[in-house]
Coordinates of C-alpha atoms in Angstrom, one line a residue:
M287 CA 90.0 19.2 35.2
R288 CA 90.2 15.9 33.4
S289 CA 94.0 16.0 33.6
A290 CA 93.9 16.6 37.3
I291 CA 91.6 13.7 37.9
L292 CA 93.8 11.4 35.8
L293 CA 96.9 12.5 37.7
A294 CA 95.1 11.8 41.0
F295 CA 94.2 8.3 39.9
V296 CA 97.8 7.7 38.7
A297 CA 99.0 8.7 42.1
L298 CA 96.4 6.6 43.9
Y299 CA 97.5 3.6 41.7
G300 CA 101.1 4.1 42.8
C301 CA 99.9 4.1 46.4
A302 CA 97.9 0.9 45.8
T303 CA 100.7 -1.1 44.3
A304 CA 101.2 -4.3 46.3
P305 CA 104.5 -4.9 48.0
G306 CA 106.9 -7.4 46.6
Y307 CA 108.1 -10.5 48.4
R308 CA 110.8 -9.8 51.0
S309 CA 112.9 -12.6 52.4
S310 CA 114.3 -12.7 55.9
S311 CA 117.3 -10.5 56.8
V312 CA 118.8 -13.4 58.8
Q313 CA 121.5 -15.2 57.0
P314 CA 122.2 -18.7 58.2
P315 CA 125.8 -20.0 58.2
Q316 CA 127.1 -22.5 55.6
A317 CA 127.4 -25.3 58.1
F318 CA 126.4 -26.1 61.6
R319 CA 129.2 -25.4 64.2
E320 CA 128.4 -28.6 66.0
T321 CA 129.0 -30.8 62.9
S322 CA 131.7 -29.0 61.0
G323 CA 133.8 -26.6 63.0
D324 CA 134.3 -23.0 62.2
P325 CA 131.1 -21.4 60.9
Q326 CA 131.4 -19.2 57.8
P327 CA 128.9 -16.5 56.6
A328 CA 126.5 -17.7 54.0
T329 CA 127.1 -16.5 50.4
P330 CA 124.3 -18.0 48.3
S331 CA 125.1 -18.3 44.6
P332 CA 123.0 -16.1 42.3
E333 CA 121.4 -19.1 40.5
S334 CA 120.2 -20.7 43.8
P335 CA 117.1 -19.5 45.6
H336 CA 117.5 -17.5 48.8
P337 CA 118.0 -19.8 51.7
L338 CA 114.8 -18.6 53.4
S339 CA 112.7 -17.8 50.4
P340 CA 109.4 -19.6 50.0
S341 CA 109.4 -23.1 48.8
P342 CA 108.2 -23.4 45.2
V343 CA 106.1 -26.5 46.0
G344 CA 102.6 -26.4 47.2
R345 CA 101.7 -22.7 47.4
G346 CA 98.1 -21.7 47.2
G347 CA 96.9 -24.4 49.7
T348 CA 96.6 -27.1 47.1
K349 CA 99.3 -29.5 48.0
D350 CA 98.6 -32.8 49.8
E351 CA 99.2 -33.4 53.5
P352 CA 103.0 -33.0 54.0
P353 CA 104.6 -36.4 54.8
V354 CA 106.4 -37.1 58.0
S355 CA 109.2 -39.6 57.4
S356 CA 109.7 -42.6 59.6
D357 CA 113.2 -43.4 58.4
Y358 CA 114.6 -41.5 61.4
W359 CA 113.0 -44.0 63.8
D360 CA 113.3 -47.1 61.6
Q361 CA 117.1 -47.0 61.7
L362 CA 116.8 -47.7 65.5
S363 CA 115.4 -51.2 64.6
D364 CA 112.8 -51.0 67.3
T365 CA 109.5 -52.3 65.9
T366 CA 107.5 -51.1 69.0
L367 CA 108.7 -47.6 68.6
S368 CA 108.0 -47.6 64.8
R369 CA 104.5 -48.8 65.5
L370 CA 103.8 -46.2 68.1
V371 CA 105.1 -43.5 65.7
G372 CA 102.6 -44.7 63.1
E373 CA 99.8 -44.7 65.7
V374 CA 100.4 -41.2 66.9
L375 CA 100.3 -39.9 63.3
R376 CA 97.0 -41.6 62.7
G377 CA 95.1 -41.5 66.0
N378 CA 96.3 -38.5 68.0
L379 CA 93.5 -36.1 68.7
D380 CA 95.7 -33.0 68.2
V381 CA 96.6 -34.3 64.7
R382 CA 93.0 -34.7 63.9
S383 CA 92.2 -31.2 65.0
A384 CA 95.1 -29.8 62.9
R385 CA 93.8 -31.7 59.9
A386 CA 90.4 -30.1 60.3
R387 CA 92.0 -26.7 60.5
V388 CA 93.7 -27.4 57.2
S389 CA 90.4 -28.3 55.6
A390 CA 88.9 -25.1 56.9
A391 CA 91.7 -23.0 55.5
R392 CA 91.5 -24.6 52.1
S393 CA 87.7 -24.0 52.1
D394 CA 88.4 -20.3 52.9
R395 CA 90.7 -20.1 50.0
I396 CA 88.1 -21.7 47.6
R397 CA 85.5 -19.2 48.9
S398 CA 87.9 -16.3 48.1
V399 CA 88.6 -17.7 44.6
L400 CA 84.8 -17.8 43.9
D401 CA 84.7 -14.1 44.6
L402 CA 86.4 -13.7 41.2
T403 CA 83.4 -15.3 39.5
P404 CA 79.9 -13.9 39.1
S405 CA 77.5 -14.5 41.9
A406 CA 73.7 -15.1 41.5
T407 CA 70.9 -15.6 44.0
L408 CA 67.3 -16.6 43.4
A409 CA 64.6 -14.7 45.1
A410 CA 60.8 -15.1 45.3
G411 CA 58.3 -13.3 47.5
Y412 CA 54.8 -11.9 48.0
S413 CA 53.8 -8.6 49.4
R414 CA 50.6 -6.6 49.8
Q415 CA 51.0 -2.9 49.4
R416 CA 49.2 0.4 49.0
L417 CA 50.9 3.3 47.2
S418 CA 50.5 6.9 48.5
S419 CA 48.7 9.3 46.2
A420 CA 51.0 12.0 47.5
S421 CA 53.8 10.3 45.6
F422 CA 52.1 11.1 42.3
P423 CA 51.4 14.8 41.7
G424 CA 47.9 15.4 40.4
S425 CA 46.5 12.3 41.9
F426 CA 43.7 12.5 44.5
G427 CA 42.1 10.0 46.8
A428 CA 43.4 6.7 48.1
F429 CA 45.0 4.1 45.8
P430 CA 43.6 0.6 46.1
D431 CA 45.5 -2.2 47.9
Q432 CA 47.7 -4.4 45.6
N433 CA 49.1 -7.9 45.6
V434 CA 52.6 -8.2 44.3
W435 CA 54.1 -11.7 43.4
D436 CA 57.7 -11.5 42.4
A437 CA 60.2 -14.1 41.4
G438 CA 63.6 -13.7 39.7
V439 CA 67.4 -13.8 39.9
N440 CA 69.9 -11.2 41.1
A441 CA 73.5 -11.3 39.8
S442 CA 76.7 -9.3 40.3
W443 CA 80.3 -9.6 39.2
D444 CA 83.1 -7.7 40.7
L445 CA 85.7 -7.4 37.8
D446 CA 88.5 -6.9 40.3
V447 CA 90.3 -4.4 38.0
F448 CA 92.9 -3.4 40.5
G449 CA 93.5 -6.8 42.2
G450 CA 91.9 -6.5 45.6
I451 CA 90.2 -9.9 45.4
R452 CA 93.3 -11.5 43.9
H453 CA 95.4 -10.3 46.7
T454 CA 92.9 -11.7 49.2
V455 CA 93.1 -15.1 47.3
Q456 CA 96.9 -15.0 47.6
A457 CA 96.6 -14.3 51.4
R458 CA 94.1 -17.1 51.8
G459 CA 96.4 -19.5 49.9
A460 CA 99.3 -18.5 52.1
L461 CA 97.2 -19.0 55.3
A462 CA 96.2 -22.5 54.0
D463 CA 99.9 -23.2 53.7
V464 CA 100.3 -22.0 57.3
A465 CA 97.6 -24.5 58.4
Q466 CA 99.4 -27.3 56.6
E467 CA 102.8 -26.4 58.1
D468 CA 101.1 -26.2 61.5
L469 CA 99.8 -29.7 60.9
R470 CA 103.3 -30.9 60.1
D471 CA 104.6 -29.1 63.2
V472 CA 102.0 -30.9 65.3
Q473 CA 102.9 -34.3 63.7
V474 CA 106.7 -33.7 64.2
S475 CA 106.2 -32.5 67.8
L476 CA 104.0 -35.4 68.8
T477 CA 106.2 -37.9 67.1
A478 CA 109.2 -36.6 69.1
E479 CA 107.0 -36.6 72.2
V480 CA 105.9 -40.2 71.9
A481 CA 109.5 -41.2 71.2
R482 CA 110.6 -39.3 74.3
A483 CA 107.9 -41.0 76.4
Y484 CA 109.0 -44.4 74.9
F485 CA 112.6 -43.8 75.8
E486 CA 111.7 -42.7 79.3
L487 CA 109.6 -45.9 79.6
R488 CA 112.5 -48.2 78.6
G489 CA 114.9 -46.2 80.7
A490 CA 112.6 -46.4 83.8
Q491 CA 112.3 -50.1 83.2
E492 CA 116.1 -50.4 83.1
Q493 CA 116.4 -48.4 86.3
L494 CA 113.8 -50.6 87.9
L495 CA 115.9 -53.7 86.9
V496 CA 119.0 -52.1 88.3
A497 CA 117.3 -51.5 91.6
Q498 CA 116.0 -55.0 91.7
R499 CA 119.3 -56.6 90.8
N500 CA 121.2 -54.5 93.4
A501 CA 118.6 -55.3 96.0
E502 CA 119.1 -59.0 95.3
N503 CA 122.9 -58.6 95.6
Q504 CA 122.5 -56.7 98.8
R505 CA 120.1 -59.3 100.2
H506 CA 122.8 -61.9 99.6
T507 CA 125.2 -59.7 101.4
F508 CA 122.7 -59.2 104.3
D509 CA 122.3 -63.0 104.5
L510 CA 126.0 -63.4 104.7
T511 CA 126.4 -60.9 107.6
K512 CA 123.6 -62.8 109.5
E513 CA 125.4 -66.1 108.9
R514 CA 128.7 -64.6 110.2
L515 CA 126.9 -63.1 113.2
D516 CA 125.2 -66.5 114.0
A517 CA 128.5 -68.2 113.7
G518 CA 130.1 -65.7 116.0
R519 CA 132.5 -64.3 113.4
G520 CA 130.5 -61.1 112.6
S521 CA 129.0 -58.2 114.4
A522 CA 125.5 -56.8 114.8
F523 CA 126.8 -53.5 113.5
D524 CA 127.6 -55.0 110.1
T525 CA 124.2 -56.7 109.9
E526 CA 122.3 -53.5 110.7
R527 CA 124.2 -51.5 108.1
A528 CA 123.5 -54.2 105.5
Q529 CA 119.9 -54.1 106.4
A530 CA 119.8 -50.3 106.1
Q531 CA 121.3 -50.4 102.7
L532 CA 119.0 -53.1 101.5
S533 CA 115.9 -51.3 102.8
S534 CA 117.0 -48.1 101.1
T535 CA 117.4 -49.8 97.8
L536 CA 114.0 -51.6 98.2
A537 CA 112.4 -48.2 99.0
S538 CA 113.4 -46.9 95.5
I539 CA 111.6 -49.7 93.7
P540 CA 108.0 -48.3 94.1
A541 CA 109.1 -45.0 92.7
R542 CA 110.6 -46.6 89.6
E543 CA 107.5 -48.7 89.1
A544 CA 105.4 -45.5 89.2
Q545 CA 107.7 -43.9 86.6
V546 CA 107.2 -47.0 84.3
A547 CA 103.4 -46.7 84.7
A548 CA 103.4 -43.0 84.1
A549 CA 105.3 -43.4 80.8
Q550 CA 103.0 -46.1 79.7
Y551 CA 99.9 -44.0 80.4
R552 CA 101.5 -41.0 78.6
I553 CA 102.1 -43.1 75.5
G554 CA 98.5 -44.2 75.5
T555 CA 97.2 -40.7 75.6
L556 CA 99.6 -39.6 72.8
V557 CA 98.5 -42.4 70.4
G558 CA 94.8 -41.7 71.1
R559 CA 93.9 -44.9 72.8
S560 CA 93.0 -46.0 76.3
P561 CA 96.1 -45.5 78.5
T562 CA 95.3 -48.7 80.5
E563 CA 95.1 -50.7 77.3
V564 CA 98.4 -49.4 76.0
A565 CA 100.0 -49.9 79.4
R566 CA 99.2 -53.6 79.2
E567 CA 100.8 -53.8 75.8
L568 CA 104.0 -52.2 77.0
E569 CA 104.5 -54.3 80.2
Q570 CA 107.2 -56.4 78.5
T571 CA 110.6 -55.0 79.4
A572 CA 112.9 -54.1 76.6
A573 CA 116.2 -52.3 76.4
L574 CA 116.7 -48.8 75.0
P575 CA 117.7 -49.0 71.3
Q576 CA 121.3 -48.3 70.2
L577 CA 121.6 -44.7 69.0
P578 CA 123.4 -43.9 65.7
E579 CA 126.1 -41.3 65.3
V580 CA 125.2 -37.9 63.8
A581 CA 125.9 -38.0 60.1
S582 CA 125.4 -35.1 57.7
I583 CA 122.0 -33.6 58.3
G584 CA 122.3 -31.0 55.5
T585 CA 123.2 -27.4 55.3
P586 CA 121.6 -24.9 57.7
D587 CA 119.7 -23.1 54.9
V588 CA 118.0 -26.3 53.8
V589 CA 117.3 -27.7 57.3
V590 CA 116.0 -24.4 58.7
R591 CA 113.7 -23.7 55.7
Y592 CA 112.3 -27.3 56.0
R593 CA 111.3 -26.8 59.7
P594 CA 107.5 -26.4 59.9
D595 CA 107.6 -23.5 62.3
V596 CA 109.9 -21.5 59.9
A597 CA 107.8 -22.4 56.9
A598 CA 104.6 -21.4 58.7
A599 CA 106.1 -18.1 59.8
E600 CA 107.3 -17.4 56.2
R601 CA 103.9 -18.2 54.8
F602 CA 102.1 -16.0 57.5
A603 CA 104.4 -13.1 56.6
A604 CA 103.6 -13.6 52.9
A605 CA 99.8 -13.6 53.8
Q606 CA 100.2 -10.3 55.6
G607 CA 102.0 -8.9 52.6
A608 CA 99.1 -9.9 50.3
L609 CA 96.6 -8.4 52.7
V610 CA 98.6 -5.1 52.4
G611 CA 97.9 -5.3 48.6
A612 CA 94.2 -6.0 49.2
A613 CA 94.0 -3.0 51.5
K614 CA 95.8 -0.7 49.1
A615 CA 93.4 -1.7 46.3
S616 CA 90.7 0.1 48.2
Y617 CA 92.3 3.4 47.2
L618 CA 91.0 2.8 43.6
P619 CA 87.5 2.5 42.2
R620 CA 85.7 -0.8 42.1
L621 CA 84.0 -1.8 38.9
S622 CA 81.2 -4.4 39.0
I623 CA 78.4 -5.4 36.8
G624 CA 75.0 -6.0 38.3
G625 CA 71.8 -7.3 37.0
T626 CA 68.4 -8.5 38.0
A627 CA 65.7 -10.3 36.0
G628 CA 62.4 -11.9 36.9
Y629 CA 58.6 -11.6 36.9
A630 CA 56.3 -9.3 38.9
A631 CA 52.5 -9.8 38.8
P632 CA 49.4 -9.0 40.9
E633 CA 48.3 -12.6 40.9
F634 CA 50.3 -15.7 41.3
S635 CA 48.8 -17.3 38.3
S636 CA 50.0 -14.4 36.1
V637 CA 53.6 -14.8 37.0
G638 CA 55.5 -15.7 33.8
N639 CA 52.9 -14.2 31.4
Q640 CA 53.7 -11.6 28.8
G641 CA 54.0 -8.2 30.4
T642 CA 55.2 -9.4 33.8
L643 CA 58.9 -9.6 32.8
R644 CA 61.2 -7.2 34.4
Y645 CA 65.0 -6.8 34.1
A646 CA 67.8 -4.3 34.8
V647 CA 71.5 -4.6 34.0
G648 CA 74.5 -2.2 34.0
P649 CA 77.9 -1.4 35.4
V650 CA 78.4 0.1 38.8
I651 CA 81.5 2.1 39.8
T652 CA 82.1 2.8 43.5
W653 CA 85.0 4.8 44.9
P654 CA 85.6 5.8 48.6
G655 CA 86.8 9.2 47.6
L656 CA 85.4 10.8 50.7
N657 CA 86.7 8.0 52.9
L658 CA 90.4 7.9 51.9
G659 CA 91.4 8.6 55.5
R660 CA 89.8 5.4 56.6
V661 CA 91.4 3.5 53.7
K662 CA 94.8 4.9 54.7
A663 CA 94.3 3.9 58.3
E664 CA 93.5 0.3 57.1
V665 CA 96.6 0.3 54.9
N666 CA 98.8 1.5 57.7
A667 CA 97.4 -1.2 60.0
A668 CA 98.0 -3.9 57.4
E669 CA 101.6 -2.7 56.8
A670 CA 102.2 -2.8 60.6
R671 CA 100.9 -6.3 60.8
E672 CA 103.2 -7.3 57.9
E673 CA 106.2 -5.7 59.6
A674 CA 105.3 -7.6 62.8
A675 CA 105.0 -10.9 60.8
R676 CA 108.4 -10.2 59.2
A677 CA 110.0 -9.6 62.6
Q678 CA 108.4 -12.7 63.9
Y679 CA 109.7 -14.7 60.9
S680 CA 113.3 -13.5 61.5
R681 CA 112.9 -14.4 65.2
V682 CA 111.7 -17.9 64.4
V683 CA 114.7 -18.4 62.0
L684 CA 117.1 -17.4 64.7
S685 CA 115.4 -19.7 67.2
A686 CA 115.5 -22.6 64.7
M687 CA 119.3 -22.2 64.3
E688 CA 119.8 -22.0 68.1
D689 CA 117.6 -25.1 68.5
M690 CA 119.6 -27.0 65.9
E691 CA 123.0 -26.2 67.4
T692 CA 121.8 -26.9 70.9
S693 CA 120.2 -30.2 70.0
L694 CA 123.3 -31.4 68.1
A695 CA 125.6 -30.4 71.0
R696 CA 123.3 -32.2 73.6
Y697 CA 123.1 -35.4 71.5
R698 CA 126.8 -35.5 70.9
A699 CA 127.5 -34.9 74.6
G700 CA 124.8 -37.5 75.6
R701 CA 126.4 -40.3 73.5
L702 CA 129.9 -39.5 74.9
Q703 CA 128.5 -39.5 78.4
V704 CA 127.0 -42.9 77.9
E705 CA 130.4 -44.3 76.8
R706 CA 132.0 -43.0 79.9
L707 CA 129.2 -44.2 82.2
Q708 CA 129.4 -47.7 80.7
D709 CA 133.1 -47.9 81.7
A710 CA 132.2 -46.6 85.2
S711 CA 129.4 -49.1 85.6
A712 CA 131.5 -52.1 84.5
A713 CA 134.3 -51.0 86.8
S714 CA 132.0 -50.6 89.8
E715 CA 130.4 -54.0 89.2
R716 CA 133.9 -55.6 89.2
A717 CA 134.8 -53.7 92.3
A718 CA 131.7 -54.8 94.2
E719 CA 132.3 -58.4 93.3
L720 CA 135.9 -58.2 94.5
A721 CA 134.8 -56.5 97.8
R722 CA 132.3 -59.3 98.5
M723 CA 134.8 -62.0 97.8
R724 CA 137.5 -60.3 100.0
F725 CA 134.9 -59.9 102.8
R726 CA 133.9 -63.6 102.6
E727 CA 137.6 -64.6 102.8
G728 CA 138.1 -62.2 105.8
V729 CA 140.7 -60.1 104.0
T730 CA 138.8 -56.8 104.4
D731 CA 136.0 -55.3 106.6
F732 CA 132.4 -54.9 105.7
L733 CA 132.6 -51.1 105.2
Q734 CA 134.3 -51.7 101.8
V735 CA 131.5 -54.0 100.7
L736 CA 128.9 -51.4 101.6
D737 CA 130.8 -48.7 99.8
A738 CA 131.4 -50.8 96.7
E739 CA 127.7 -51.9 96.5
R740 CA 126.5 -48.3 96.9
T741 CA 128.9 -47.2 94.2
Q742 CA 127.7 -50.0 91.9
L743 CA 124.1 -49.0 92.4
E744 CA 124.8 -45.3 91.7
A745 CA 126.9 -46.1 88.6
Q746 CA 124.4 -48.4 87.1
D747 CA 121.5 -46.0 87.8
R748 CA 123.5 -43.1 86.3
L749 CA 124.2 -45.2 83.2
A750 CA 120.5 -45.9 82.8
Q751 CA 119.7 -42.2 83.2
G752 CA 122.5 -41.3 80.8
R753 CA 120.9 -43.6 78.2
I754 CA 117.6 -41.9 78.8
D755 CA 119.2 -38.4 78.3
A756 CA 121.0 -39.5 75.1
A757 CA 117.8 -41.0 73.7
T758 CA 115.6 -38.0 74.5
A759 CA 118.3 -35.8 72.9
Y760 CA 117.9 -38.0 69.8
A761 CA 114.2 -37.2 69.9
A762 CA 114.9 -33.5 70.4
L763 CA 117.2 -33.6 67.4
Y764 CA 114.4 -35.1 65.3
K765 CA 112.2 -32.2 66.3
A766 CA 114.9 -29.6 65.7
T767 CA 115.4 -30.8 62.1
G768 CA 111.7 -30.6 61.4
G769 CA 111.3 -34.4 61.0
R770 CA 113.9 -34.7 58.3

């Protein structure tokens, strides 16, 4: 009988063994296709850690707030943008909320750690009671009423022989890491968002200036057609066409002004200040910063692992694995030591006197032997949640690699597009000036002037939009790299 019980407990212990760490099945390439050329399958060396294994730094929820580097923005040499980035990291309300969640997760872990230590509570009370004589064989009549004053301490200590509490502590530590990575994700996302809004502001200001400059040129052309008409050398048809083109350009200015205002207000909300106040600070027009070429951004395994969404997904999967171990520990008995000590007396003044002392101490073993079906169901549910977290982790890794390649491709294409649009804008400006000069000299008709000025406006507006697209692609690349 004893051998059978021992074998049963050995079998249960095997069932209760916690799962080991399992890395993602997704293998990143050795280099990004958009920066190197032909991708090759990754072959990590035995001495290096798995590309997507957990980072050895800061586990257990004890590391400080992860830094978000500003070097990415400082190299643009735009002091206003650098200031706004600093403000959004300090004052944004979503960042504050994420910091509070980190504090809550750390407190949850500390509370789990304290479950490994003895717990004690103080208790004191008063009651008036009457015992039943039927509870004492051989007694007759009614027992008198009694006053009971009681004061003491109750203590218990779960020895955690099979690691259920320790697995819970590991899970809480991993969830604290998740909260920290979520904080970094919020910081990176909002930094990219404020940069995007800033680029859209400067681009809208440039588009507004383009419309205003072209409107001024078209006004001069309109005045020229009126002078020719008054002198009898022009036609009313040319004057009306010049007026129509000028009015069309002037009609686009209010929309550009609204875009500028919207970007200013958006920036104010992101930095956590009054949008109107921030809008006044950003009224001064400035050009979009010059964008750098894409240098080496690191290997895919390093970049992907650094991304906060990937790190958070990995830590969440690790937490679910630890919770599987905590659930499996319920197969085995729990050993705890309990005790109570204090004083009980019929009068308050007697509490603490000799003879009123009471105490009880001893070990307690509990085992859900008749509820193993419920335990198994809980373990199965925990294992299913871990499997779901593993699948989610692999999905996030794939999405991160897609995001990186896409962002690199769009940024490279955006910079190339700006170069071509600059050539087109310069050529259209020269063509418009030549058309106006030829028209003044009577060499050509007014239709060529209208066409050249329309082409100039479109080319300059497309150039401004191309600069916006390239700059926002730069912000997207920052987010894709996880703020590296």
